[in-house]
Coordinates of C-alpha atoms in Angstrom, one line a residue:
M204 CA 43.1 6.0 16.1
T205 CA 45.3 9.0 14.4
A206 CA 45.6 7.8 11.1
Q207 CA 49.5 6.9 10.4
A208 CA 49.1 4.8 7.4
A209 CA 50.3 5.3 3.8
G210 CA 49.0 8.4 2.8
G211 CA 49.0 9.7 6.1
D212 CA 51.0 12.8 6.2
R213 CA 48.1 14.2 3.5
L214 CA 45.8 14.2 6.3
R215 CA 48.1 17.0 8.6
G216 CA 46.1 20.0 8.4
I217 CA 43.4 18.7 7.4
I218 CA 41.6 16.2 9.8
P219 CA 41.7 17.9 13.1
A220 CA 43.0 17.0 16.5
S221 CA 39.5 16.6 18.1
R222 CA 37.3 14.5 16.5
V223 CA 33.6 15.5 16.7
D224 CA 30.9 12.5 17.4
I225 CA 27.7 13.6 15.9
S226 CA 25.7 11.7 18.2
D227 CA 26.8 14.4 21.4
L228 CA 24.7 16.6 19.5
A229 CA 21.9 15.1 18.3
P230 CA 22.0 11.6 20.0
N231 CA 21.1 8.2 18.6
L232 CA 17.5 6.4 20.1
F233 CA 18.5 3.7 18.8
A234 CA 21.9 3.3 18.9
G235 CA 20.1 0.1 20.9
L236 CA 19.6 -1.8 17.3
L237 CA 22.6 -1.3 15.8
R238 CA 24.9 -4.3 13.9
P239 CA 28.0 -4.6 15.2
L240 CA 28.9 -3.3 12.0
S241 CA 27.6 -0.7 9.8
P242 CA 26.5 -1.5 6.2
N243 CA 28.2 1.5 5.6
V244 CA 32.1 1.2 6.3
P245 CA 33.1 -1.2 3.8
G246 CA 31.9 1.1 1.2
L247 CA 33.4 3.0 3.0
A248 CA 36.8 1.4 3.8
E249 CA 37.6 0.7 0.0
K250 CA 36.7 4.6 -0.5
L251 CA 39.3 5.9 2.0
A252 CA 42.0 2.8 1.5
E253 CA 44.8 5.0 -0.1
L254 CA 44.5 7.8 2.9
F255 CA 43.6 5.9 5.6
F256 CA 45.9 1.9 5.5
P257 CA 49.0 0.5 4.9
P258 CA 49.6 -1.1 1.5
N259 CA 48.8 -4.6 2.8
L260 CA 44.6 -3.3 3.1
Q261 CA 45.0 -1.3 -0.3
G262 CA 42.7 -2.3 -4.0
L263 CA 40.0 -4.1 -2.0
S264 CA 36.0 -4.0 -3.5
E265 CA 33.4 -3.1 -0.9
T266 CA 32.6 -7.1 -0.3
E267 CA 35.6 -7.7 0.3
W268 CA 36.2 -5.1 2.6
A269 CA 33.1 -6.7 4.7
Q270 CA 34.4 -10.3 4.7
L271 CA 37.2 -9.2 5.0
I272 CA 36.2 -7.3 8.6
D273 CA 34.3 -10.8 9.1
M274 CA 37.5 -13.1 9.3
V275 CA 38.6 -10.8 11.5
T276 CA 36.4 -11.5 13.7
D277 CA 35.4 -15.3 13.5
D278 CA 38.6 -16.7 12.0
G279 CA 41.2 -14.7 14.7
I280 CA 43.6 -13.5 12.0
A281 CA 45.2 -10.0 12.3
L282 CA 45.4 -8.2 9.0
M283 CA 46.1 -4.6 10.0
W284 CA 50.5 -4.3 8.1
A285 CA 50.5 -7.8 7.3
P286 CA 49.8 -10.6 6.0
G287 CA 51.5 -9.0 2.1
K288 CA 48.1 -9.1 -0.5
R289 CA 48.8 -11.9 -1.5
H290 CA 48.5 -13.7 1.3
L291 CA 46.0 -11.6 2.3
R292 CA 43.9 -12.8 -1.3
A293 CA 44.3 -16.9 -0.6
L294 CA 43.5 -15.4 2.2
L295 CA 39.7 -13.9 1.0
D296 CA 39.9 -16.6 -1.4
A297 CA 40.0 -19.7 1.4
P298 CA 36.3 -21.8 2.0
D299 CA 36.6 -21.8 5.6
R300 CA 38.9 -20.9 8.7
E301 CA 40.1 -23.9 8.1
G302 CA 42.1 -23.6 4.5
R303 CA 42.5 -20.1 5.8
Y304 CA 44.5 -21.6 8.7
A305 CA 46.4 -24.3 6.3
Y306 CA 47.5 -21.6 4.1
L307 CA 48.6 -19.5 6.1
H308 CA 50.8 -22.6 7.9
A309 CA 51.8 -23.7 4.9
Q310 CA 53.5 -20.3 4.1
R311 CA 54.6 -19.9 7.5
A312 CA 58.7 -18.6 6.2
D313 CA 57.2 -16.2 3.8
L314 CA 54.9 -14.7 7.1
F315 CA 57.6 -14.8 9.6
D316 CA 60.1 -12.9 6.8
E317 CA 57.2 -10.5 7.2
V318 CA 56.3 -10.4 11.0
E319 CA 60.1 -9.6 11.8
T320 CA 60.2 -6.3 9.0
G321 CA 57.0 -5.7 10.2
L322 CA 58.5 -5.7 13.8
D323 CA 61.4 -3.2 12.8
E324 CA 58.7 -0.7 12.2
V325 CA 57.9 -0.9 16.8
R326 CA 60.1 2.4 17.8
H327 CA 58.2 4.1 20.6
E328 CA 60.6 3.0 23.9
N329 CA 58.5 1.8 25.3
L330 CA 57.3 -0.9 23.2
A331 CA 61.4 -1.8 22.6
D332 CA 61.0 -4.6 25.3
L333 CA 57.9 -6.0 23.4
R334 CA 59.6 -5.7 20.4
E335 CA 62.6 -7.5 21.4
L336 CA 60.3 -10.2 22.8
G337 CA 58.5 -10.2 19.4
T338 CA 61.3 -10.9 17.5
R339 CA 62.4 -13.6 19.1
A340 CA 59.1 -15.5 19.5
V341 CA 60.0 -14.9 15.3
A342 CA 64.2 -16.4 16.2
T343 CA 62.4 -19.8 17.2
A344 CA 59.6 -20.3 15.6
R345 CA 62.0 -20.7 12.5
A346 CA 63.9 -22.4 14.2
G347 CA 61.4 -24.7 14.2
L348 CA 60.2 -24.5 18.4
W349 CA 56.7 -24.3 17.2
E350 CA 55.2 -24.9 21.0
A351 CA 58.0 -22.0 22.3
A352 CA 57.4 -19.4 19.5
L353 CA 53.8 -19.7 20.3
A354 CA 53.8 -19.2 24.6
L355 CA 55.7 -16.6 23.4
A356 CA 54.0 -14.4 21.1
T357 CA 51.0 -15.0 23.0
N358 CA 53.0 -13.8 26.3
V359 CA 54.0 -10.5 24.8
V360 CA 50.2 -10.4 23.7
Y361 CA 48.5 -11.1 26.8
T362 CA 51.7 -8.2 28.6
A363 CA 50.7 -5.9 25.4
M364 CA 47.1 -5.6 26.6
E365 CA 47.1 -4.8 30.1
T366 CA 50.5 -3.0 30.3
Q367 CA 48.8 -0.1 27.3
A368 CA 46.2 -1.7 25.2
L369 CA 43.2 -1.5 27.6
A370 CA 44.3 2.0 28.4
W371 CA 44.6 2.4 24.9
Y372 CA 41.1 1.4 24.6
R373 CA 39.7 2.8 27.3
E374 CA 40.3 6.4 25.2
E375 CA 39.3 4.9 22.3
F376 CA 36.2 4.0 23.2
K377 CA 35.0 6.9 26.4
H378 CA 32.3 7.5 24.6
A379 CA 30.8 4.3 24.1
R380 CA 28.6 3.0 26.0
D381 CA 26.6 -0.5 26.0
D382 CA 22.5 -1.6 26.7
Q383 CA 21.9 -0.4 29.7
G384 CA 23.7 2.9 29.2
E385 CA 27.3 2.2 31.0
L386 CA 30.3 2.8 29.8
L387 CA 33.4 0.8 29.2
G388 CA 34.7 -0.1 32.7
T389 CA 38.2 -0.8 34.4
F390 CA 37.7 -5.1 32.6
G391 CA 41.0 -6.8 32.0
P392 CA 42.0 -8.0 28.2
G393 CA 39.0 -10.5 28.0
K394 CA 36.4 -8.6 29.4
T395 CA 36.9 -5.7 27.2
V396 CA 38.1 -6.8 24.1
T397 CA 34.1 -8.6 24.1
W398 CA 32.8 -5.6 25.2
V399 CA 34.1 -3.3 21.9
I400 CA 33.3 -5.9 20.1
D401 CA 29.3 -6.3 21.5
H402 CA 28.7 -2.7 22.3
V403 CA 30.7 -0.9 19.9
P404 CA 29.3 -0.7 16.9
L405 CA 31.2 0.6 13.6
P406 CA 29.6 4.1 12.7
P407 CA 28.8 5.3 9.2
R408 CA 30.8 8.9 9.0
S409 CA 34.4 9.5 7.7
V410 CA 35.9 9.5 11.7
G411 CA 34.4 5.7 11.7
I412 CA 37.7 4.7 10.0
F413 CA 39.5 5.7 12.3
E414 CA 37.2 3.4 14.8
L415 CA 37.8 0.8 11.8
R416 CA 42.1 0.6 12.3
A417 CA 41.4 0.2 16.0
H418 CA 38.2 -2.5 15.2
L419 CA 40.9 -4.5 12.9
V420 CA 43.5 -4.3 15.9
I421 CA 41.1 -5.9 18.4
R422 CA 38.9 -8.0 16.5
P423 CA 40.9 -10.3 16.0
L424 CA 41.9 -11.2 19.9
S425 CA 38.1 -12.3 20.6
A426 CA 39.4 -16.1 20.9
T427 CA 43.0 -15.1 22.6
F428 CA 40.9 -13.6 25.3
A429 CA 37.9 -15.2 25.7
H430 CA 36.8 -16.6 29.6
S431 CA 37.5 -20.3 29.1
S432 CA 37.8 -22.9 31.6
T433 CA 37.8 -26.1 29.6
V434 CA 40.3 -24.6 26.8
K435 CA 39.3 -26.5 22.8
D436 CA 39.7 -26.1 20.0
I437 CA 40.8 -22.2 19.6
H438 CA 43.9 -20.0 20.0
N439 CA 43.6 -18.6 23.9
R440 CA 45.6 -18.3 26.8
H441 CA 44.6 -19.5 29.3
A442 CA 45.6 -22.8 27.0
V443 CA 49.5 -20.9 27.9
C444 CA 49.2 -19.9 30.4
H445 CA 47.4 -22.1 33.1
T446 CA 46.5 -25.1 31.6
A447 CA 48.7 -25.9 28.6
S448 CA 47.1 -28.8 26.4
Y449 CA 47.7 -30.4 23.3
D450 CA 43.8 -29.6 23.1
S451 CA 44.2 -26.4 22.0
F452 CA 48.4 -26.1 22.1
R453 CA 48.5 -26.8 18.1
E454 CA 50.8 -25.2 15.7
A455 CA 48.2 -24.6 12.8
Y456 CA 48.1 -21.2 15.6
L457 CA 51.2 -19.9 15.3
V458 CA 51.6 -18.2 12.0
P459 CA 47.8 -16.5 13.8
A460 CA 49.4 -15.3 17.3
L461 CA 52.5 -14.2 15.0
L462 CA 50.2 -11.5 13.3
N463 CA 47.8 -11.3 17.0
M464 CA 51.5 -10.0 18.4
H465 CA 52.6 -7.9 15.0
S466 CA 49.4 -6.1 14.6
L467 CA 48.7 -5.4 18.2
L468 CA 52.2 -3.8 18.9
R469 CA 52.6 -1.7 15.2
G470 CA 49.0 -0.7 16.8
L471 CA 50.5 0.7 20.2
N472 CA 53.1 2.1 18.6
E473 CA 51.3 4.2 15.5
K474 CA 48.7 5.8 19.4
M475 CA 51.7 5.8 21.7
T476 CA 54.1 7.8 18.6
A477 CA 51.2 10.5 18.0
D478 CA 49.8 10.7 21.7
D479 CA 53.6 11.8 21.8
D480 CA 53.9 13.8 19.1
S481 CA 50.7 15.7 19.9

């Protein structure tokens, strides 16, 4: 994923447009044994954050980066571009998922502003419709109509995945293989998200930072797109699109859903703009 975070302009002419994957030159015979997260990635992220990541993710230690990646994946909270550093550190200090969701809910008015401001950065013409719907989701949330806002945000994420993000991730991880040696197939959103998280290790090399940016956008969506015939106690699109129920249609999920929507649209905007420029 092309870097366009703070300091990204300094990389022009330094990092080539095409990336060389070391596995193309020397295949890793032990690739199937790699952990989903290479232990080298957090340290690499700490050192290169000012070049590759937005301001809210700068100034974090290696330990905090490891915690952040786990939190993104396990709690379903996107952290690219927003929330701001004050909120991010509060989330890192929270004891568990329940505490983090409670914090986000308590700070929702401030976070509505952050998401709305962030959506102003989504400027690609092919995302204009989804950006406007995302803005309406924020306005609806401000009005106290959280059910409607949660439904809108979830549907924007689902539509963005179906129409744009699937192609992005198939291209981003076109060389990755699963344990049987198969490439990422033409799956729907749920299977694509699961496949990437399960089979694309974050590599201990400099270009792994690009993959980390892509991972930080897709990892929070694992619960959102998980397959479930009876959805309960997670934010999942089935509870919005198929089997609406207050068992899993909860106000606590509103801010995480808005953050996920914002991150996905910003990530797509970055990718699509870079493609146009190249």
